[in-house]
Every structure is written in C-alpha cells, then in structure tokens.
Tab-separated table of C-alpha atoms and ligand atoms in Angstrom:
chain	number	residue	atom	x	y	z
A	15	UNK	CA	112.471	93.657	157.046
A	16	UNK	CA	115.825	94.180	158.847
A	17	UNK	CA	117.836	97.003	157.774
A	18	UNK	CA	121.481	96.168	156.644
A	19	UNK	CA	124.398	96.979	159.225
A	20	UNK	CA	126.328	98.950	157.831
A	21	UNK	CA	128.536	102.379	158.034
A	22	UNK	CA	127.909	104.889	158.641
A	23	UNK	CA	124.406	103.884	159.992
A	24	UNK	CA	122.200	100.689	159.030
A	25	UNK	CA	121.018	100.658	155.336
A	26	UNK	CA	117.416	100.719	155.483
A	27	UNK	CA	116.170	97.809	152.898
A	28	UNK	CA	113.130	98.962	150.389
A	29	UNK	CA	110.647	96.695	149.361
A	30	UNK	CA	110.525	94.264	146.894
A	31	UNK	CA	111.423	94.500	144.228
A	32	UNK	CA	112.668	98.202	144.715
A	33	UNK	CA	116.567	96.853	145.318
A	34	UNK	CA	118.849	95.833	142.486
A	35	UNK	CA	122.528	94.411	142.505
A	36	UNK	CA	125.178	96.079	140.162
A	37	UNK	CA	128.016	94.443	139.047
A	38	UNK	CA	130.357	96.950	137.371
A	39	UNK	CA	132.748	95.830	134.573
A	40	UNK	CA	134.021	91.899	135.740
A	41	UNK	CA	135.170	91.498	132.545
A	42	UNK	CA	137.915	89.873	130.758
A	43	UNK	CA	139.568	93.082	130.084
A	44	UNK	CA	140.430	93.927	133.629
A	45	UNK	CA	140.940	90.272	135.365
A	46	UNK	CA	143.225	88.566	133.043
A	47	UNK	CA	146.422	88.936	131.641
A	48	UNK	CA	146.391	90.518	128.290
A	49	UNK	CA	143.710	92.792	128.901
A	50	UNK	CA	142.658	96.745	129.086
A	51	UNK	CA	144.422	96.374	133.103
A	52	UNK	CA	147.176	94.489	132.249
A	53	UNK	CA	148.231	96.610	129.268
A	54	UNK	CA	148.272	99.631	131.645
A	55	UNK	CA	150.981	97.697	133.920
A	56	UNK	CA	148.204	96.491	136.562
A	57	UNK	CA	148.741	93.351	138.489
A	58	UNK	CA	145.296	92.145	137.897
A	59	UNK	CA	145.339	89.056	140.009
A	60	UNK	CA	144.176	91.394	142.561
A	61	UNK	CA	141.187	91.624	141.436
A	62	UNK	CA	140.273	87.951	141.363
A	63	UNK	CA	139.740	87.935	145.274
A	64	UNK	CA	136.270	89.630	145.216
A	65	UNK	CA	134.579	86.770	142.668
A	66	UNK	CA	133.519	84.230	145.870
A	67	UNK	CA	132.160	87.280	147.695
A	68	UNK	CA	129.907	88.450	144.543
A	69	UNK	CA	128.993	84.690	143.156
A	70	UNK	CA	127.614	84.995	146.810
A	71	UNK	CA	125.495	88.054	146.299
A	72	UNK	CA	124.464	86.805	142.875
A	73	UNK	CA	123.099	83.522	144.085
A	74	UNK	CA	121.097	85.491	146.870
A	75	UNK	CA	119.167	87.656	143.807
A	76	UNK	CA	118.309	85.425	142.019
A	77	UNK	CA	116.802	83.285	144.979
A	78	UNK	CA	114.888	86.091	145.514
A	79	UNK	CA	114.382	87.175	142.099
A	80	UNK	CA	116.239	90.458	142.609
A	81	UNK	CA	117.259	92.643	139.579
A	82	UNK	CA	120.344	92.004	138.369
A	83	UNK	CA	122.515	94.478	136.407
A	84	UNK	CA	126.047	94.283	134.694
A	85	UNK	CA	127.954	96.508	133.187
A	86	UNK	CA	130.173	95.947	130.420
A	87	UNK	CA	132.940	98.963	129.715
A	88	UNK	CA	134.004	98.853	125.873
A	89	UNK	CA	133.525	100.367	122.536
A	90	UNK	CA	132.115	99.744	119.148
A	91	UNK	CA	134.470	98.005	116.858
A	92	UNK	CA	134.891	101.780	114.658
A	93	UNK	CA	135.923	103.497	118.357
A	94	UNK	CA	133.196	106.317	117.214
A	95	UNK	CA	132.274	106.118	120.545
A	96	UNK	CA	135.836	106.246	122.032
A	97	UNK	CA	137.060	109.670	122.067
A	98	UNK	CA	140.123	110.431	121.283
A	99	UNK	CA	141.302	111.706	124.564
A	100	UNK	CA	140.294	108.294	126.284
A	101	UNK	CA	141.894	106.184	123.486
A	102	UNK	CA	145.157	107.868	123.166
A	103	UNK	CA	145.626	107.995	126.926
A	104	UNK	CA	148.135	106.103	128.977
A	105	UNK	CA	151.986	104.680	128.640
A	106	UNK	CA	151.590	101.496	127.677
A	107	UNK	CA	151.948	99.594	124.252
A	108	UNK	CA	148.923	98.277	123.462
A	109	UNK	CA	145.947	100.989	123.330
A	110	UNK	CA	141.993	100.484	123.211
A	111	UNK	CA	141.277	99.037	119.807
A	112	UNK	CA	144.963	97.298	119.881
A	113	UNK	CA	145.034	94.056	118.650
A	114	UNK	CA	145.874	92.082	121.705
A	115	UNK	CA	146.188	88.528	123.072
A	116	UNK	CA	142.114	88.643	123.670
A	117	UNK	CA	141.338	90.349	121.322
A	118	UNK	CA	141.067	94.223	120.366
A	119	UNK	CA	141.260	95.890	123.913
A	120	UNK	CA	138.192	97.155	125.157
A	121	UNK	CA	136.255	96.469	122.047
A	122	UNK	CA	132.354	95.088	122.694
A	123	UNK	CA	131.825	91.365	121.299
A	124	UNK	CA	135.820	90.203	121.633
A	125	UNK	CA	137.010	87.708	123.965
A	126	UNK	CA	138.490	89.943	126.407
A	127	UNK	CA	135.047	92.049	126.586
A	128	UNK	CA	132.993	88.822	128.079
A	129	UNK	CA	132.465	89.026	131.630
A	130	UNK	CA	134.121	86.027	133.272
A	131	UNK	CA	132.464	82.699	133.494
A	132	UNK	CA	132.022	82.519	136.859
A	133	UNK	CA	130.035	85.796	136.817
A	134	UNK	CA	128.277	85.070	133.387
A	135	UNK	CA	124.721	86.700	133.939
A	136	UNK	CA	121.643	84.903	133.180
A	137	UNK	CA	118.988	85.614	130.528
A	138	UNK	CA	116.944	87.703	132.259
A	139	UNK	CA	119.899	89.620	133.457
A	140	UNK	CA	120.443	93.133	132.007
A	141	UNK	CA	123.554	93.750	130.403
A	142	UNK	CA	124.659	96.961	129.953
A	143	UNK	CA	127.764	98.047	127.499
A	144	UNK	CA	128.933	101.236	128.179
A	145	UNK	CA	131.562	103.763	126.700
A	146	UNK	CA	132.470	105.906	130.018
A	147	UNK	CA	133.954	104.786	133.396
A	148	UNK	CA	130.078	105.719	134.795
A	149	UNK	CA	127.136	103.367	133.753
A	150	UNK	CA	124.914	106.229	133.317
A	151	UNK	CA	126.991	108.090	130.540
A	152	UNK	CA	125.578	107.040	127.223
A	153	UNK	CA	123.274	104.710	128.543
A	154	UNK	CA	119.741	103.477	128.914
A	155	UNK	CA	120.356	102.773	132.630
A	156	UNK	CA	118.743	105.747	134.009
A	157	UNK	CA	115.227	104.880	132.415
A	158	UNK	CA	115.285	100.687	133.117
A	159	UNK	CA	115.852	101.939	136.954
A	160	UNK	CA	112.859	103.856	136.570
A	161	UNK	CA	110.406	102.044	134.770
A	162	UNK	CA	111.082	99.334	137.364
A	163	UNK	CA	110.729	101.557	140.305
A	164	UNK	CA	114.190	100.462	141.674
A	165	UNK	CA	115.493	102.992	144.033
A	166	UNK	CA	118.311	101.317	145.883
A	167	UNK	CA	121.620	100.162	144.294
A	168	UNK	CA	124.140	97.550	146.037
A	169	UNK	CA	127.028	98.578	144.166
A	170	UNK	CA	129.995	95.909	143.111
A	171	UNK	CA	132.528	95.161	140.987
A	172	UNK	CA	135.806	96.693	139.973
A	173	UNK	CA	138.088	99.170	139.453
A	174	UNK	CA	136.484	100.606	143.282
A	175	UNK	CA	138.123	103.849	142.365
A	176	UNK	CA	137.660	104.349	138.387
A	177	UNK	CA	134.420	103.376	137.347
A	178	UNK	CA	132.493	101.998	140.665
A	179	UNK	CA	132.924	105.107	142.350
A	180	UNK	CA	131.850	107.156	138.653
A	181	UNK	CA	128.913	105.064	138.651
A	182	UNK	CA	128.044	105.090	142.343
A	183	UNK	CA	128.047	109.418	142.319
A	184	UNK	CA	126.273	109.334	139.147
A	185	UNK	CA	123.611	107.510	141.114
A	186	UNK	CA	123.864	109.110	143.883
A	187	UNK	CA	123.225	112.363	141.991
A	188	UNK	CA	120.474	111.149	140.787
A	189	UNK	CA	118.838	110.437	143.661
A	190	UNK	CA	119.524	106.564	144.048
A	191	UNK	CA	120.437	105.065	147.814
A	192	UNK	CA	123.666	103.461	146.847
A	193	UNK	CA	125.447	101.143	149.139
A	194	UNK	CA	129.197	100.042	147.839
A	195	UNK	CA	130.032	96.040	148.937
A	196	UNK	CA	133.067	96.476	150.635
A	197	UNK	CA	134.109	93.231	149.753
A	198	UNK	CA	133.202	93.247	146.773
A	199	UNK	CA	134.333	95.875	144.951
A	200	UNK	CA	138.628	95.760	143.987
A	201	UNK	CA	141.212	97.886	142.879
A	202	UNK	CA	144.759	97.652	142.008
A	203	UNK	CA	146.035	99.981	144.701
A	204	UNK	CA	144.506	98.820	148.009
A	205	UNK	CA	144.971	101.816	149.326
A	206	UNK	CA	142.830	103.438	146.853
A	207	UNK	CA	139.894	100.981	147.470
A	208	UNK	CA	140.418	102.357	151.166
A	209	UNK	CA	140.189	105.683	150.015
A	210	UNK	CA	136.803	105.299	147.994
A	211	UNK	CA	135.126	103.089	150.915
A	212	UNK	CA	136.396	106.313	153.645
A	213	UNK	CA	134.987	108.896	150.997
A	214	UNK	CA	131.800	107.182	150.566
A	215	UNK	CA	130.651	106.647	153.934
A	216	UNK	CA	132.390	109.738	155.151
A	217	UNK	CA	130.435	112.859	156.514
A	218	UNK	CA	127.562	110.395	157.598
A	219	UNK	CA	127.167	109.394	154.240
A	220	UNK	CA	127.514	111.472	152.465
A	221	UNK	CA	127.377	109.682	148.893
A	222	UNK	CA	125.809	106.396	150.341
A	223	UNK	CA	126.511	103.482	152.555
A	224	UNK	CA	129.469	100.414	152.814
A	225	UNK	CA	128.608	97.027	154.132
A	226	UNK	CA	130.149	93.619	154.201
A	227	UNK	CA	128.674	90.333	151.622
A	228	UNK	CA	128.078	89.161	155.084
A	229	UNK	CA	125.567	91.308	156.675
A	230	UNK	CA	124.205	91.902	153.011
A	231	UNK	CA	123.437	87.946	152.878
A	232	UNK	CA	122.204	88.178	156.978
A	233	UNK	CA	120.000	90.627	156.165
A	234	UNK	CA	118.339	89.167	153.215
A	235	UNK	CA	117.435	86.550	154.888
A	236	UNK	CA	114.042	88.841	156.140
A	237	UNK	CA	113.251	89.723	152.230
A	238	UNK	CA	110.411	88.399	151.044
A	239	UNK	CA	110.853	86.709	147.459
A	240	UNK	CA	108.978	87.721	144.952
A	241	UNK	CA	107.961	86.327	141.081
A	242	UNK	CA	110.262	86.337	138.318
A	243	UNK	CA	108.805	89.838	136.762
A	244	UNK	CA	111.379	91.786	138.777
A	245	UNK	CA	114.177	90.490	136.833
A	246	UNK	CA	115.469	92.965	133.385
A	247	UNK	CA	116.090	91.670	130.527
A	248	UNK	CA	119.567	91.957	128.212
A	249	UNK	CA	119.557	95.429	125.739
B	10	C5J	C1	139.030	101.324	134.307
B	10	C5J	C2	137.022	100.366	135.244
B	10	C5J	N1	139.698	101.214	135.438
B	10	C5J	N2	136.081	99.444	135.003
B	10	C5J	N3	137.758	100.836	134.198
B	10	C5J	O1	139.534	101.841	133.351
B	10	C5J	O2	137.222	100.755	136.371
C-alpha cells in the first residue's frame, strides 16, 4: 500500500480496516444562518467551501467500506449536560438552549443539530453526539475505536481550531496516528485554520500529519476493499 504524501513526512497507511474517517460537527448549527456560529457573529458561509472536498472522502469509504464516524456537538434538551460556564459564555443574544430560527441552539434532535444533507451519514455510520468541543469527552468513542482495532484517524470537519484540533490532541494523546485534511477541515478566521495546520505538523509532527483530499483519494487507490463488517453502527 502507498503511504499518503503528506507533511511533515508521508503518512504511512495501516491495514484494512485499521483507518477510519472523522467528520467533526457539519452540522446545521455551524453552516447556516441562525445557528450556534451565526449567533456568535461568525460569517458561516465560510465554512461551506470544504463540503465537495469531504463528499469526496466520504464516497472513497464507503467504496472501500471504511469506518465512518461523525460527530454531532449539542446537548440534551434539560442542558444537564451543558455546564454553566459553556452555556452562559459569549456576547451574543441568543445562547445554547435559545429558542432560535432552527430551533433551540445546540440542542440534540432540533433542526439546527442535523448534520447537513449533503453530509447525511448512512446507517451503518456511527454517529456520535457529544457535549465538549473534543469527541472523546463524555463519550463512547474511545472504546468503538478499540473494539474495532482502528488506529489511524483522518481527521475533518469544522471549527479547525475549536473542536477539530480538541479532538485531534485528544487522539493523539491517546495514542491514535491522526492526520488533519487540510482541505477539509474550516474555520472562520483563515488565519486560524493556518495556525492549527502549522501547529500540527510542526516539530516533525509533532501531534500528527496534514495532507490534501487529493493525495488522500491518490493514495487510496492501493487499499484493498474489504466487506461491509468494518463499518460502525449509529449509538
Ligand atoms: C465550536 C466546533 N466552534 N464544532 N464548535 O464551538 O468547533
């Protein structure tokens, strides 16, 4: 199998089915006006340009029959699992559990809490809701990664600063090879996706890997595919 080009040395590729695809948080909430990004005074158009780039990546797992994981940031409907620091924080008017043009912000099950068509996953697709800006905090992640045997995270989605990067150290801590998708990942402050790409890769990787869709897609092309027991299903 090839290894993935990428900085700040090639990405080594495990075997099957030991690589999974994680798509942090492309929900409502943070790509549409009226959402959790939009009531903090985000321009969250931005954040549209990364959903050709990850459709992409998407269709190439589940050629291959790839695990598949989303993440989903949002709270129960009672906020128990919002603390009070997170839900109180910020300038804006409308707050997490505010009633707003989607729904309650940032609440699991409204409208503004789906992830967007485009991106909707499958059945066999794990879903993962989570309270924190990392998908590890509060979650069953941690032990689906390990009862599949998954060791190596391609890392997507948005905000590349808030709760990519959380999630990426978390795995990285925890002793998964993480590679972040340069182009697809987003932020609102392009200089801040910058920022988080340079960090990553920095000291010769010292957190993990970047790489383009591209030479992701190129590389792939040497994976063997494997049956449909790789894929996770929803919790
Ligand atoms: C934020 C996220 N930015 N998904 N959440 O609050 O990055």
């Amino acid at each position: 199998m090839n290894p993935i080009p990428a900085q700040p040395y090639d990405y080594p590729l495990p075997e099957h089915p030991k690589l999974a695809l994680v798509i942090i948080d492309m929900q409502r909430d943070f790509l549409e006006p009226g959402g959790f990004g939009d009531a903090l005074g985000n321009d969250v158009k931005r954040l549209q340009a990364i959903v050709p780039a990850l459709k992409q990546l998407l269709d190439a797992f589940r050629a291959l029959n790839l695990p598949i994981i989303h993440t989903l940031e949002g709270h129960q409907s009672d906020l128990s699992d919002c603390p009070v620091a997170k839900q109180q924080r910020g300038t804006g008017n409308l707050k997490i559990g505010d009633a707003g043009p989607m729904g309650r912000i940032l609440v699991l099950g409204e409208p503004g809490n789906q992830i967007i068509p485009e991106l909707a996953p499958q059945l066999d697709e794990l879903v993962i809701p989570k309270p924190g800006k990392g998908a590890f905090y509060k979650t069953p992640l941690e032990e689906h990664l390990r009862d599949r045997g998954i060791t190596h995270l391609l890392i997507t989605g948005v905000t590349t600063e808030v709760c990519v990067q959380t999630t990426l150290r978390e795995a990285n801590d925890r002793g998964y090879e993480c590679l972040l998708v340069e182009d697809a990942t987003e932020s609102y402050f392009p200089h801040f996706k910058q920022a988080t790409l340079e960090m990553v890769r920095s000291q010769g990787g010292i957190i993990g890997w970047t790489a383009s869709t591209n030479a992701i897609l190129s590389a792939l092309e040497s994976f063997p595919s494997a049956n449909s027991s790789s894929q996770l299903s929803s919790v």
